[in-house]
Amino acid sequence: MMSLLTLAFRNALRNGRRTLLTAATVTIGTAFTVVTLSFLSGIMDTMARDWTDAFGPIRVITDAYAEQERLQPLHENLAEVEPLLETTRQIDGVARAVPMIRTGVLAAVGEELGEDPALLVGSSPEYYEHHVLARSTLNGGRWLAEGAEDEEVVLGARVARDIGAQVGDEILLMGTTQYGSMSPISADVVGIITGNSTIDAQAYVTLETIRWIVDLPDGALEILVFPEENADSQIAALTQTIDAAVGEGYTVSPWFARDVWLTGKPVMDAMELGLGVAVIFVMALAIFNTMTMSVLERTNEIGVMRAMGQTRAGAVGSFLIESLAIGLLGGIAGAAVGAVPALYLENNGMTYAQDLVDEMDASMPIASTLYGDFNMEIVLTAVTIGVITAAIGALLPAIRAARIQPYEAMRAKR
């Protein structure tokens, strides 16, 4: 074994330029894979995190509302929400539980009825602080003031652009009560907020204001529950605990079991998988091709080794060990090189045009700045693929060359 190792490293050092070229291919391929996979992983993780911030990791609604959710039946509500909130908040592992009402409205500047739809959101200050303001910035003005004498509204950036509103304008919001009657309200625009495609497409009022609009004095449409730990296993276990605590008549569901994710997540997973496989394939093909050509050019060396008494297995083994060493060193170097831009994307992200955000579906939050997620699993995957591909790229031509008679291999031009 020691003789094979010695021979392998001697062969690698004999032609330093060729070895460096092969190692550089592995390095570049691994670095590219680390950066790309980190960015893809970060995009998906960010979307999941922002979606659960907006719509809750766990949600409590009535069974009747769950059956007709697509119709947004305001009358199938949680009429007395405080007892449910108190029960939920006392469960171990719950960080916060907040009431939530979302309802469609028509919005317009002034006192005339408009035609631009918007999703009006009303919840507690706790929800806004942790799950809206923490994911967004104010383009102008301020946030809602609790107990203000006049009705106030903060507009998402897309809503503000659609209706032509600015901070200081008075707008008309036309909603409906839970009984189906029209329910208009005038409110002062005190702020404009931007964060992602979901945040930008909503308008925000206090819980008291939206309760007045839908005529639900002490209730809510849903309760959003945020656990202390966001692991899916923890969320699933907490969902079962909450379901048992609230009793019959309520549907308690984790974020990954809701319709939008049951239908949309497989598509996103397939896209992530497809892009990841494409990147890995390109990297593997480049490394395989470079390593194969490197070994084929040395067919005569294999002939010399065989003529000097080296067995076929020994000749192949020396090239295999050499390729593993080059693949490992190139992979480690590539992981180090790729870590720099991957960490940059994780900390600073990549920003693209706001117009693209405006085109996104409001039910799936996409921010104008996308962040990566650099982790050791991606590093190990990239390095392992680099090493395995380098080994296969050397092994196949080495086996073929070793089968040639020594005198024929020595006469080979490559």
Protein backbone atom coordinates (compact mmCIF):
# COMPACT_ATOMS: atom_id res chain seq x y z
CA MET A 1 0.00 0.00 0.00
CA MET A 2 2.82 2.39 0.88
CA SER A 3 4.44 1.76 -2.51
CA LEU A 4 1.18 2.67 -4.26
CA LEU A 5 0.91 5.88 -2.24
CA THR A 6 4.49 6.80 -3.01
CA LEU A 7 4.04 6.08 -6.69
CA ALA A 8 0.78 8.00 -6.83
CA PHE A 9 2.23 11.15 -5.27
CA ARG A 10 5.37 10.87 -7.40
CA ASN A 11 3.22 10.71 -10.54
CA ALA A 12 1.21 13.71 -9.38
CA LEU A 13 4.33 15.79 -8.81
CA ARG A 14 6.04 14.69 -12.04
CA ASN A 15 3.90 17.02 -14.15
CA GLY A 16 2.95 19.87 -11.86
CA ARG A 17 1.15 21.86 -14.55
CA ARG A 18 -1.18 19.00 -15.42
CA THR A 19 -1.86 18.26 -11.76
CA LEU A 20 -2.60 21.91 -11.01
CA LEU A 21 -4.94 22.13 -14.00
CA THR A 22 -6.88 19.08 -12.83
CA ALA A 23 -7.01 20.30 -9.23
CA ALA A 24 -8.12 23.76 -10.42
CA THR A 25 -11.05 22.19 -12.28
CA VAL A 26 -12.13 20.39 -9.10
CA THR A 27 -11.67 23.60 -7.10
CA ILE A 28 -13.73 25.74 -9.46
CA GLY A 29 -16.45 23.11 -9.80
CA THR A 30 -16.73 22.61 -6.04
CA ALA A 31 -16.77 26.35 -5.34
CA PHE A 32 -19.49 26.92 -7.94
CA THR A 33 -21.56 24.10 -6.46
CA VAL A 34 -21.20 25.41 -2.89
CA VAL A 35 -22.31 28.91 -3.89
CA THR A 36 -25.24 27.76 -6.05
CA LEU A 37 -26.60 25.17 -3.63
CA SER A 38 -26.25 27.61 -0.71
CA PHE A 39 -28.21 30.25 -2.61
CA LEU A 40 -30.96 27.83 -3.65
CA SER A 41 -31.27 26.53 -0.09
CA GLY A 42 -31.41 30.07 1.26
CA ILE A 43 -34.20 31.09 -1.12
CA MET A 44 -36.40 28.17 -0.08
CA ASP A 45 -35.68 28.63 3.63
CA THR A 46 -36.41 32.36 3.43
CA MET A 47 -39.72 31.75 1.66
CA ALA A 48 -40.77 29.21 4.30
CA ARG A 49 -39.73 31.51 7.16
CA ASP A 50 -41.48 34.56 5.70
CA TRP A 51 -44.61 32.53 4.96
CA THR A 52 -44.83 31.23 8.53
CA ASP A 53 -44.25 34.76 9.83
CA ALA A 54 -47.19 36.00 7.77
CA PHE A 55 -49.60 33.08 8.12
CA GLY A 56 -48.38 31.33 11.26
CA PRO A 57 -46.45 28.09 11.88
CA ILE A 58 -49.63 26.75 13.53
CA ARG A 59 -53.16 27.99 12.97
CA VAL A 60 -56.42 27.48 14.87
CA ILE A 61 -59.71 28.00 13.01
CA THR A 62 -63.22 26.58 13.25
CA ASP A 63 -64.02 23.38 11.38
CA ALA A 64 -66.69 25.25 9.45
CA TYR A 65 -64.22 27.90 8.31
CA ALA A 66 -61.76 25.20 7.22
CA GLU A 67 -64.41 23.59 5.00
CA GLN A 68 -65.17 26.88 3.19
CA GLU A 69 -61.84 28.68 3.47
CA ARG A 70 -61.56 29.51 -0.24
CA LEU A 71 -64.75 31.60 0.15
CA GLN A 72 -63.39 33.41 3.23
CA PRO A 73 -66.60 32.93 5.23
CA LEU A 74 -66.43 35.73 7.82
CA HIS A 75 -69.44 34.32 9.64
CA GLU A 76 -67.56 31.10 10.49
CA ASN A 77 -65.36 32.85 13.03
CA LEU A 78 -63.99 32.46 16.53
CA ALA A 79 -66.62 34.62 18.21
CA GLU A 80 -65.01 34.58 21.68
CA VAL A 81 -61.31 34.38 21.00
CA GLU A 82 -59.82 35.27 24.40
CA PRO A 83 -60.53 31.90 26.12
CA LEU A 84 -58.84 30.08 23.23
CA LEU A 85 -55.89 32.43 23.33
CA GLU A 86 -55.48 31.90 27.07
CA THR A 87 -55.65 28.11 26.70
CA THR A 88 -53.09 28.13 23.90
CA ARG A 89 -50.66 30.50 25.60
CA GLN A 90 -50.46 28.24 28.67
CA ILE A 91 -49.15 25.28 26.64
CA ASP A 92 -45.44 24.56 27.05
CA GLY A 93 -43.46 25.43 23.93
CA VAL A 94 -45.73 28.26 22.78
CA ALA A 95 -43.89 31.55 22.42
CA ARG A 96 -46.94 33.60 21.44
CA ALA A 97 -50.49 33.18 20.23
CA VAL A 98 -52.18 36.09 18.43
CA PRO A 99 -55.67 36.76 17.03
CA MET A 100 -55.86 37.45 13.31
CA ILE A 101 -58.50 38.81 10.93
CA ARG A 102 -57.87 39.12 7.20
CA THR A 103 -60.55 40.38 4.86
CA GLY A 104 -60.70 41.74 1.33
CA VAL A 105 -61.51 45.42 0.86
CA LEU A 106 -61.70 47.96 -1.95
CA ALA A 107 -59.37 50.89 -1.36
CA ALA A 108 -59.28 54.39 -2.84
CA VAL A 109 -57.88 57.81 -2.00
CA GLY A 110 -60.59 60.25 -0.96
CA GLU A 111 -64.23 59.52 -0.28
CA GLU A 112 -65.27 57.86 -3.54
CA LEU A 113 -65.49 54.07 -3.79
CA GLY A 114 -62.49 52.61 -5.55
CA GLU A 115 -61.91 49.52 -7.66
CA ASP A 116 -58.49 48.45 -6.36
CA PRO A 117 -58.66 45.38 -4.11
CA ALA A 118 -56.42 44.91 -1.10
CA LEU A 119 -56.14 42.42 1.72
CA LEU A 120 -56.78 44.19 5.02
CA VAL A 121 -55.01 42.72 8.06
CA GLY A 122 -55.82 43.32 11.70
CA SER A 123 -53.96 41.74 14.60
CA SER A 124 -52.28 42.47 17.91
CA PRO A 125 -49.27 44.78 18.38
CA GLU A 126 -47.28 41.66 19.33
CA TYR A 127 -47.84 40.12 15.91
CA TYR A 128 -46.94 43.32 14.09
CA GLU A 129 -43.78 43.82 16.14
CA HIS A 130 -42.37 40.32 15.73
CA HIS A 131 -43.68 39.23 12.34
CA VAL A 132 -44.28 42.29 10.17
CA LEU A 133 -41.96 45.07 11.29
CA ALA A 134 -39.14 42.59 11.85
CA ARG A 135 -39.33 41.56 8.16
CA SER A 136 -39.86 44.95 6.58
CA THR A 137 -38.97 48.62 6.54
CA LEU A 138 -41.06 51.78 6.57
CA ASN A 139 -40.74 53.71 3.31
CA GLY A 140 -42.30 56.66 5.01
CA GLY A 141 -44.34 57.73 8.01
CA ARG A 142 -44.76 55.59 11.12
CA TRP A 143 -46.51 52.50 12.40
CA LEU A 144 -50.01 52.33 13.86
CA ALA A 145 -50.58 54.07 17.18
CA GLU A 146 -52.71 52.15 19.67
CA GLY A 147 -55.67 54.16 20.97
CA ALA A 148 -55.46 56.86 18.27
CA GLU A 149 -58.54 59.11 18.05
CA ASP A 150 -58.79 58.79 14.25
CA GLU A 151 -58.69 55.56 12.26
CA GLU A 152 -55.22 54.81 10.92
CA VAL A 153 -53.87 52.49 8.24
CA VAL A 154 -50.41 51.45 7.09
CA LEU A 155 -50.25 50.45 3.44
CA GLY A 156 -48.04 47.88 1.81
CA ALA A 157 -45.95 49.43 -0.96
CA ARG A 158 -47.86 47.68 -3.76
CA VAL A 159 -51.24 48.78 -2.37
CA ALA A 160 -50.01 52.36 -2.06
CA ARG A 161 -48.82 52.36 -5.67
CA ASP A 162 -52.02 50.79 -6.97
CA ILE A 163 -54.31 53.41 -5.42
CA GLY A 164 -51.83 56.30 -5.66
CA ALA A 165 -51.74 56.93 -1.91
CA GLN A 166 -49.10 58.74 0.10
CA VAL A 167 -48.49 59.27 3.78
CA GLY A 168 -50.99 61.84 5.04
CA ASP A 169 -53.75 60.91 2.58
CA GLU A 170 -57.20 59.89 3.73
CA ILE A 171 -58.43 56.72 2.06
CA LEU A 172 -61.72 54.87 1.93
CA LEU A 173 -61.70 51.17 2.77
CA MET A 174 -64.86 49.35 1.74
CA GLY A 175 -65.27 45.98 3.42
CA THR A 176 -68.14 43.76 4.48
CA THR A 177 -69.42 42.58 7.82
CA GLN A 178 -69.73 38.93 8.74
CA TYR A 179 -73.40 39.25 7.84
CA GLY A 180 -72.68 40.42 4.29
CA SER A 181 -73.55 44.12 4.57
CA MET A 182 -71.26 46.89 3.28
CA SER A 183 -68.90 48.33 5.86
CA PRO A 184 -66.95 51.45 4.79
CA ILE A 185 -64.36 53.22 6.89
CA SER A 186 -62.16 56.27 6.29
CA ALA A 187 -58.61 56.06 7.60
CA ASP A 188 -55.50 58.22 7.54
CA VAL A 189 -52.45 56.73 5.84
CA VAL A 190 -49.79 57.04 8.55
CA GLY A 191 -47.14 54.84 6.96
CA ILE A 192 -46.07 52.85 3.89
CA ILE A 193 -44.21 49.60 4.43
CA THR A 194 -42.21 47.27 2.19
CA GLY A 195 -40.85 43.82 2.89
CA ASN A 196 -41.86 41.05 0.51
CA SER A 197 -44.60 40.29 -2.01
CA THR A 198 -47.04 39.37 0.78
CA ILE A 199 -46.33 42.35 3.04
CA ASP A 200 -46.42 44.78 0.10
CA ALA A 201 -49.86 43.55 -1.02
CA GLN A 202 -51.60 44.08 2.34
CA ALA A 203 -52.93 47.01 4.34
CA TYR A 204 -52.69 47.03 8.14
CA VAL A 205 -55.03 48.37 10.82
CA THR A 206 -55.46 47.75 14.52
CA LEU A 207 -57.41 44.74 15.72
CA GLU A 208 -60.15 47.03 17.04
CA THR A 209 -60.55 48.72 13.63
CA ILE A 210 -60.89 45.51 11.65
CA ARG A 211 -63.26 44.06 14.25
CA TRP A 212 -65.50 47.06 13.67
CA ILE A 213 -65.37 46.54 9.89
CA VAL A 214 -66.37 42.86 10.03
CA ASP A 215 -68.69 43.37 13.03
CA LEU A 216 -66.89 40.92 15.27
CA PRO A 217 -66.45 42.75 18.62
CA ASP A 218 -64.64 40.06 20.61
CA GLY A 219 -63.53 37.55 18.01
CA ALA A 220 -61.14 36.72 15.22
CA LEU A 221 -61.06 34.50 12.16
CA GLU A 222 -58.01 32.58 13.30
CA ILE A 223 -55.36 32.24 15.97
CA LEU A 224 -51.74 32.10 14.86
CA VAL A 225 -49.44 30.18 17.16
CA PHE A 226 -45.68 30.71 17.14
CA PRO A 227 -43.62 28.01 18.92
CA GLU A 228 -40.39 28.58 20.82
CA GLU A 229 -38.62 26.23 18.39
CA ASN A 230 -39.28 26.29 14.66
CA ALA A 231 -38.21 22.76 13.79
CA ASP A 232 -40.92 20.94 11.85
CA SER A 233 -40.89 18.08 14.36
CA GLN A 234 -41.51 20.54 17.20
CA ILE A 235 -44.29 22.24 15.25
CA ALA A 236 -45.96 18.90 14.49
CA ALA A 237 -45.84 17.82 18.15
CA LEU A 238 -47.14 21.18 19.36
CA THR A 239 -49.97 21.04 16.83
CA GLN A 240 -51.21 17.79 18.36
CA THR A 241 -50.98 19.23 21.87
CA ILE A 242 -52.96 22.35 20.92
CA ASP A 243 -55.55 20.26 19.09
CA ALA A 244 -56.15 18.21 22.22
CA ALA A 245 -56.29 21.33 24.41
CA VAL A 246 -58.84 23.32 22.39
CA GLY A 247 -61.21 20.36 21.95
CA GLU A 248 -63.74 19.60 19.24
CA GLY A 249 -65.01 22.06 16.66
CA TYR A 250 -61.59 23.48 15.76
CA THR A 251 -59.05 22.68 13.07
CA VAL A 252 -55.44 23.01 14.18
CA SER A 253 -52.90 22.70 11.36
CA PRO A 254 -49.14 23.21 10.94
CA TRP A 255 -47.87 25.40 8.12
CA PHE A 256 -46.60 22.50 6.00
CA ALA A 257 -50.04 20.81 5.96
CA ARG A 258 -51.97 23.73 4.49
CA ASP A 259 -53.25 23.81 0.93
CA VAL A 260 -50.83 26.41 -0.42
CA TRP A 261 -47.87 24.31 0.68
CA LEU A 262 -49.38 20.95 -0.20
CA THR A 263 -49.83 22.19 -3.77
CA GLY A 264 -46.96 24.63 -4.12
CA LYS A 265 -44.13 23.08 -2.12
CA PRO A 266 -43.73 19.98 -4.34
CA VAL A 267 -43.29 22.31 -7.31
CA MET A 268 -40.69 24.39 -5.47
CA ASP A 269 -38.91 21.27 -4.23
CA ALA A 270 -38.82 19.94 -7.79
CA MET A 271 -37.40 23.25 -9.04
CA GLU A 272 -34.75 23.26 -6.31
CA LEU A 273 -33.88 19.63 -7.03
CA GLY A 274 -33.76 20.20 -10.77
CA LEU A 275 -31.50 23.24 -10.50
CA GLY A 276 -29.31 21.48 -7.94
CA VAL A 277 -28.94 18.40 -10.13
CA ALA A 278 -28.13 20.59 -13.15
CA VAL A 279 -25.40 22.40 -11.24
CA ILE A 280 -23.94 19.18 -9.89
CA PHE A 281 -24.08 17.57 -13.35
CA VAL A 282 -22.19 20.46 -14.95
CA MET A 283 -19.57 20.37 -12.20
CA ALA A 284 -19.22 16.58 -12.39
CA LEU A 285 -18.98 16.63 -16.19
CA ALA A 286 -16.18 19.21 -16.13
CA ILE A 287 -14.21 17.32 -13.48
CA PHE A 288 -14.81 13.95 -15.16
CA ASN A 289 -13.69 15.24 -18.55
CA THR A 290 -10.55 16.89 -17.18
CA MET A 291 -9.54 13.86 -15.12
CA THR A 292 -10.24 11.45 -17.97
CA MET A 293 -8.08 13.41 -20.41
CA SER A 294 -5.33 13.64 -17.79
CA VAL A 295 -5.19 9.85 -17.46
CA LEU A 296 -5.55 9.14 -21.18
CA GLU A 297 -2.54 11.34 -21.89
CA ARG A 298 -0.50 9.03 -19.66
CA THR A 299 -1.29 5.69 -21.27
CA ASN A 300 2.40 5.23 -22.07
CA GLU A 301 3.23 5.68 -18.38
CA ILE A 302 0.94 2.77 -17.59
CA GLY A 303 2.81 0.72 -20.21
CA VAL A 304 6.15 1.52 -18.58
CA MET A 305 4.78 0.61 -15.13
CA ARG A 306 3.45 -2.70 -16.50
CA ALA A 307 6.74 -3.44 -18.25
CA MET A 308 8.60 -2.91 -14.96
CA GLY A 309 6.48 -5.57 -13.31
CA GLN A 310 3.56 -3.55 -11.97
CA THR A 311 0.29 -5.48 -11.93
CA ARG A 312 -2.84 -4.16 -13.61
CA ALA A 313 -4.44 -3.62 -10.22
CA GLY A 314 -1.36 -1.79 -8.99
CA ALA A 315 -1.26 0.50 -12.04
CA VAL A 316 -4.96 1.30 -11.73
CA GLY A 317 -4.63 1.72 -7.96
CA SER A 318 -1.86 4.30 -8.25
CA PHE A 319 -3.97 6.44 -10.59
CA LEU A 320 -7.02 6.00 -8.36
CA ILE A 321 -5.10 7.14 -5.28
CA GLU A 322 -3.68 10.08 -7.22
CA SER A 323 -7.14 11.14 -8.41
CA LEU A 324 -8.60 10.81 -4.89
CA ALA A 325 -5.82 13.01 -3.51
CA ILE A 326 -6.28 15.63 -6.23
CA GLY A 327 -10.06 15.49 -5.82
CA LEU A 328 -9.85 15.85 -2.04
CA LEU A 329 -7.37 18.73 -2.10
CA GLY A 330 -9.24 20.46 -4.94
CA GLY A 331 -12.56 19.90 -3.16
CA ILE A 332 -11.31 21.37 0.12
CA ALA A 333 -9.82 24.34 -1.73
CA GLY A 334 -13.08 24.77 -3.66
CA ALA A 335 -15.13 24.68 -0.46
CA ALA A 336 -12.88 27.38 1.02
CA VAL A 337 -13.14 29.52 -2.11
CA GLY A 338 -16.91 29.00 -2.42
CA ALA A 339 -17.45 29.80 1.26
CA VAL A 340 -16.50 33.45 0.68
CA PRO A 341 -19.30 34.37 -1.79
CA ALA A 342 -21.70 31.94 -0.06
CA LEU A 343 -21.22 33.70 3.28
CA TYR A 344 -21.55 37.06 1.56
CA LEU A 345 -24.90 36.00 0.09
CA GLU A 346 -25.98 34.68 3.49
CA ASN A 347 -25.20 37.98 5.23
CA ASN A 348 -25.92 40.55 2.49
CA GLY A 349 -28.08 38.77 -0.05
CA MET A 350 -28.71 39.62 -3.69
CA THR A 351 -31.13 42.41 -4.55
CA TYR A 352 -33.11 42.55 -7.78
CA ALA A 353 -35.72 44.90 -9.23
CA GLN A 354 -38.77 45.69 -7.10
CA ASP A 355 -40.93 45.31 -10.22
CA LEU A 356 -40.30 41.55 -10.07
CA VAL A 357 -41.59 41.45 -6.48
CA ASP A 358 -44.75 43.27 -7.56
CA GLU A 359 -45.45 40.54 -10.10
CA MET A 360 -45.32 37.77 -7.48
CA ASP A 361 -48.42 36.15 -6.01
CA ALA A 362 -49.18 37.72 -2.64
CA SER A 363 -49.81 34.29 -1.12
CA MET A 364 -46.14 33.38 -1.51
CA PRO A 365 -43.73 35.90 0.05
CA ILE A 366 -40.76 36.79 -2.15
CA ALA A 367 -38.48 39.60 -1.04
CA SER A 368 -36.48 41.89 -3.34
CA THR A 369 -33.35 40.71 -1.53
CA LEU A 370 -32.69 36.97 -1.50
CA TYR A 371 -30.25 35.41 0.95
CA GLY A 372 -28.16 32.26 0.85
CA ASP A 373 -27.84 29.56 3.48
CA PHE A 374 -24.26 28.32 3.82
CA ASN A 375 -23.96 25.14 5.86
CA MET A 376 -21.66 22.15 6.30
CA GLU A 377 -24.09 19.74 4.67
CA ILE A 378 -23.71 21.60 1.37
CA VAL A 379 -19.92 21.72 1.78
CA LEU A 380 -19.71 17.98 2.41
CA THR A 381 -22.00 17.27 -0.54
CA ALA A 382 -19.94 19.38 -2.94
CA VAL A 383 -16.59 17.99 -1.76
CA THR A 384 -17.84 14.39 -1.84
CA ILE A 385 -19.19 14.75 -5.38
CA GLY A 386 -15.91 16.35 -6.48
CA VAL A 387 -13.83 13.52 -5.04
CA ILE A 388 -16.06 10.74 -6.38
CA THR A 389 -16.25 12.29 -9.85
CA ALA A 390 -12.48 12.73 -9.98
CA ALA A 391 -12.00 9.11 -8.95
CA ILE A 392 -14.42 7.79 -11.56
CA GLY A 393 -12.89 10.05 -14.21
CA ALA A 394 -9.47 8.50 -13.52
CA LEU A 395 -10.59 4.94 -12.86
CA LEU A 396 -12.34 4.19 -16.16
CA PRO A 397 -9.53 5.21 -18.56
CA ALA A 398 -6.91 3.70 -16.23
CA ILE A 399 -8.68 0.33 -16.32
CA ARG A 400 -8.89 0.50 -20.10
CA ALA A 401 -5.23 1.44 -20.45
CA ALA A 402 -4.13 -1.26 -18.01
CA ARG A 403 -5.77 -3.91 -20.23
CA ILE A 404 -3.53 -2.98 -23.14
CA GLN A 405 -0.35 -5.01 -23.54
CA PRO A 406 2.63 -3.14 -22.07
CA TYR A 407 4.46 -2.74 -25.38
CA GLU A 408 1.33 -1.35 -27.06
CA ALA A 409 0.73 1.07 -24.19
CA MET A 410 4.32 2.26 -24.33
CA ARG A 411 3.92 3.00 -28.03
CA ALA A 412 0.71 5.00 -27.44
CA LYS A 413 0.91 8.66 -28.36
CA ARG A 414 -1.12 9.55 -25.33
